Short mmCIF file of C-alpha atoms in Angstrom, two decimals:
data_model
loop_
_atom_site.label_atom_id
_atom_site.label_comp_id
_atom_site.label_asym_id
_atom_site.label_seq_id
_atom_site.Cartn_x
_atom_site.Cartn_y
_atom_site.Cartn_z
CA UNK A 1 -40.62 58.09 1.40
CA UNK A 2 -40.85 61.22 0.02
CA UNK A 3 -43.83 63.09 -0.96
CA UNK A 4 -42.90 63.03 -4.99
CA UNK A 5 -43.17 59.39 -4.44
CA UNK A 6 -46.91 59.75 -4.55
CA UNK A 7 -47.19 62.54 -6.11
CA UNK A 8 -47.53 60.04 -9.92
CA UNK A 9 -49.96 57.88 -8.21
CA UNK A 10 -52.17 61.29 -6.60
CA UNK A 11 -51.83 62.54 -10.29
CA UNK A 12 -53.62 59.57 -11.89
CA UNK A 13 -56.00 59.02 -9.71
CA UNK A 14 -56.99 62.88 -9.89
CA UNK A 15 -57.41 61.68 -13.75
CA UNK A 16 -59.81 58.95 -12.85
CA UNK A 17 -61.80 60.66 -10.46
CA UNK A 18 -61.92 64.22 -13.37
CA UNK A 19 -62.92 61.29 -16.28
CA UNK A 20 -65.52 58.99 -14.23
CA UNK A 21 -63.67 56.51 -15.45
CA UNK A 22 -64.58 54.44 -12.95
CA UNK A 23 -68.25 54.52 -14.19
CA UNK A 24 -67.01 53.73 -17.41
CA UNK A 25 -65.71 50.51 -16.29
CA UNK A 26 -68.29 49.13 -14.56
CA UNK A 27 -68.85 51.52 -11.21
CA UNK A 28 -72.40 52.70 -10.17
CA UNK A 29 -72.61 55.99 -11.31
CA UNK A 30 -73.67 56.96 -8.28
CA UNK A 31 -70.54 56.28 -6.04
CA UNK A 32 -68.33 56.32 -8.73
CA UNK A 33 -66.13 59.02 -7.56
CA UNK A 34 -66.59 58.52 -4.09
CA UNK A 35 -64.39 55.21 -4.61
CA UNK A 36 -61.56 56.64 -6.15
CA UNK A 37 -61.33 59.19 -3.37
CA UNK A 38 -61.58 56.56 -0.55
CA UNK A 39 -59.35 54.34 -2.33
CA UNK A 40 -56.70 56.69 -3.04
CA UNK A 41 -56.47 57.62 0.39
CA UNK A 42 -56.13 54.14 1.41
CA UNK A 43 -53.96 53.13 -1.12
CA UNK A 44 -51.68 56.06 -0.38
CA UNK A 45 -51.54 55.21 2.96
CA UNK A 46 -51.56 51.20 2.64
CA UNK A 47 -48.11 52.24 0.41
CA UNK A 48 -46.84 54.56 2.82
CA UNK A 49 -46.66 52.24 5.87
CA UNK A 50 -46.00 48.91 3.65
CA UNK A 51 -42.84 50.84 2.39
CA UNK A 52 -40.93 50.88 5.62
CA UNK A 53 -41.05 47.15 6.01
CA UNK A 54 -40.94 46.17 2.29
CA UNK A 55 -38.73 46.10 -0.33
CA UNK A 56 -40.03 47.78 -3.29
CA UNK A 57 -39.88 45.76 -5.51
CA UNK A 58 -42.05 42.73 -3.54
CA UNK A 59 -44.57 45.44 -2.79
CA UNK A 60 -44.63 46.24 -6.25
CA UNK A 61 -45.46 42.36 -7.29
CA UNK A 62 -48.16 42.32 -4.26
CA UNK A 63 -49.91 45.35 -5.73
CA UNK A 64 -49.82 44.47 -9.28
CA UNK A 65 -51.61 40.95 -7.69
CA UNK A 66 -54.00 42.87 -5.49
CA UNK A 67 -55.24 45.19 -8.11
CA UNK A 68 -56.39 42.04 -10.13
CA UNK A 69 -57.84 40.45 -7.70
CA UNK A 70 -59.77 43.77 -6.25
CA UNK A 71 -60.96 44.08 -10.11
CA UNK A 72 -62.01 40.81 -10.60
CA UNK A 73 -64.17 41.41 -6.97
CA UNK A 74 -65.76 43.81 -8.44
CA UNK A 75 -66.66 43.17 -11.66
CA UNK A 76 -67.89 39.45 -10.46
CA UNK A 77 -70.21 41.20 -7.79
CA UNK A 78 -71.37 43.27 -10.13
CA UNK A 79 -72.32 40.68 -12.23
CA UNK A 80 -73.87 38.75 -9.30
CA UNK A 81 -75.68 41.86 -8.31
CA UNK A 82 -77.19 42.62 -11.43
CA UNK A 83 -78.25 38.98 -12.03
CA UNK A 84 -80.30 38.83 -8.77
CA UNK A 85 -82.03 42.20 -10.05
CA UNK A 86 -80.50 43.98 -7.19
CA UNK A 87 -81.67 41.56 -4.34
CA UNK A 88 -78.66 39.64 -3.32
CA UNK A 89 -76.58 42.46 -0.64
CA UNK A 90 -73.49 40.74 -0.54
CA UNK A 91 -72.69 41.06 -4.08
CA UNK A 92 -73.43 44.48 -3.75
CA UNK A 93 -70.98 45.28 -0.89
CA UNK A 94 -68.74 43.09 -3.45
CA UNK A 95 -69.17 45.76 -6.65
CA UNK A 96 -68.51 48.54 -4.15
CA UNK A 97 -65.77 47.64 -1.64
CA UNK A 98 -64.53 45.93 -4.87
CA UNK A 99 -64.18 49.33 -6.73
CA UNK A 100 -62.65 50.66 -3.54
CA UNK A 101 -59.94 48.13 -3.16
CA UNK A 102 -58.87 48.16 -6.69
CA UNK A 103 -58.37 52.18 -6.20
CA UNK A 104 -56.34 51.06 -3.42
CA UNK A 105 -54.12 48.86 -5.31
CA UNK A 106 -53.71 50.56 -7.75
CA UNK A 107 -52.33 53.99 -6.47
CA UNK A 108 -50.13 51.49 -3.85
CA UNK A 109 -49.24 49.59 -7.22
CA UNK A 110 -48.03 53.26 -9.10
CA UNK A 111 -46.27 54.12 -6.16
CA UNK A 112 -44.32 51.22 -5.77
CA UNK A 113 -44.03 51.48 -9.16
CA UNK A 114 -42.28 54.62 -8.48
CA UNK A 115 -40.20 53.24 -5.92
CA UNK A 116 -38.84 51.07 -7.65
CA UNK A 117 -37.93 53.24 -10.43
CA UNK A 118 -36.69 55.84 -8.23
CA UNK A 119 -33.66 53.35 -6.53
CA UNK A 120 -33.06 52.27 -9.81
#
C-alpha cells in the first residue's frame, strides 16, 4: 500500500478533528478530538495490515458495516449514559470507545474506499 492510499482518509479526518465535528454529532466536548486522533491512528493502521490479507473490495463492505455499527455504539451509550444522569459506567465507556471505533472505521472505510478505486 502506498502512502497516497491514506493520504484521502488522513485528509478527512484532519477535517473532523479542525471542525469538532465530532462534538457536533454527539461527542463529549471534552474528548472530542482526542477520538478522532486515536481513531485515525487505529483505523490507519487496522487498514494497513487488513490490506495484505484482504481484497479491497470485502474490506471495503466490512468497514462500511463497522462504521455503522461503531456509530450506533455510540450514540446508544450516549443515550444510556445520559439517561442514568451520568451513573451507569458502562454506557459511558460505550459513548467513548464508541466515538473511537467509528473514527476507526471510518478512515479504514475511506481507505479502502481508495483502494478500491485505485485498482479500478
Amino acid at each position: 500500500m502506498r502512502l497516497t492510499t491514506l493520504l484521502p482518509a488522513a485528509l478527512l479526518l484532519a477535517l473532523v478533528w479542525a471542525t469538532d465535528l465530532t462534538a457536533i454529532l454527539g461527542a463529549h466536548p471534552w474528548w472530542s478530538g482526542k477520538v478522532v486522533l486515536i481513531g485515525a491512528a487505529l483505523g490507519l493502521a487496522l487498514v494497513w495490515l487488513a490490506s495484505r490479507r484482504i481484497a479491497a473490495l470485502p474490506l471495503t463492505l466490512t468497514f462500511l458495516v463497522a462504521t455503522g455499527l461503531a456509530g450506533a455504539a455510540a450514540v446508544l451509550g450516549k443515550r444510556a449514559f445520559v439517561a442514568s444522569f451520568g451513573d451507569n459506567a458502562l454506557a459511558g465507556q460505550f459513548w467513548f470507545f464508541g466515538w473511537i471505533a467509528t473514527m476507526a472505521a471510518l478512515a479504514a472505510l475511506v481507505t479502502a474506499l481508495t483502494l478500491v478505486i485505485q485498482r479500478r
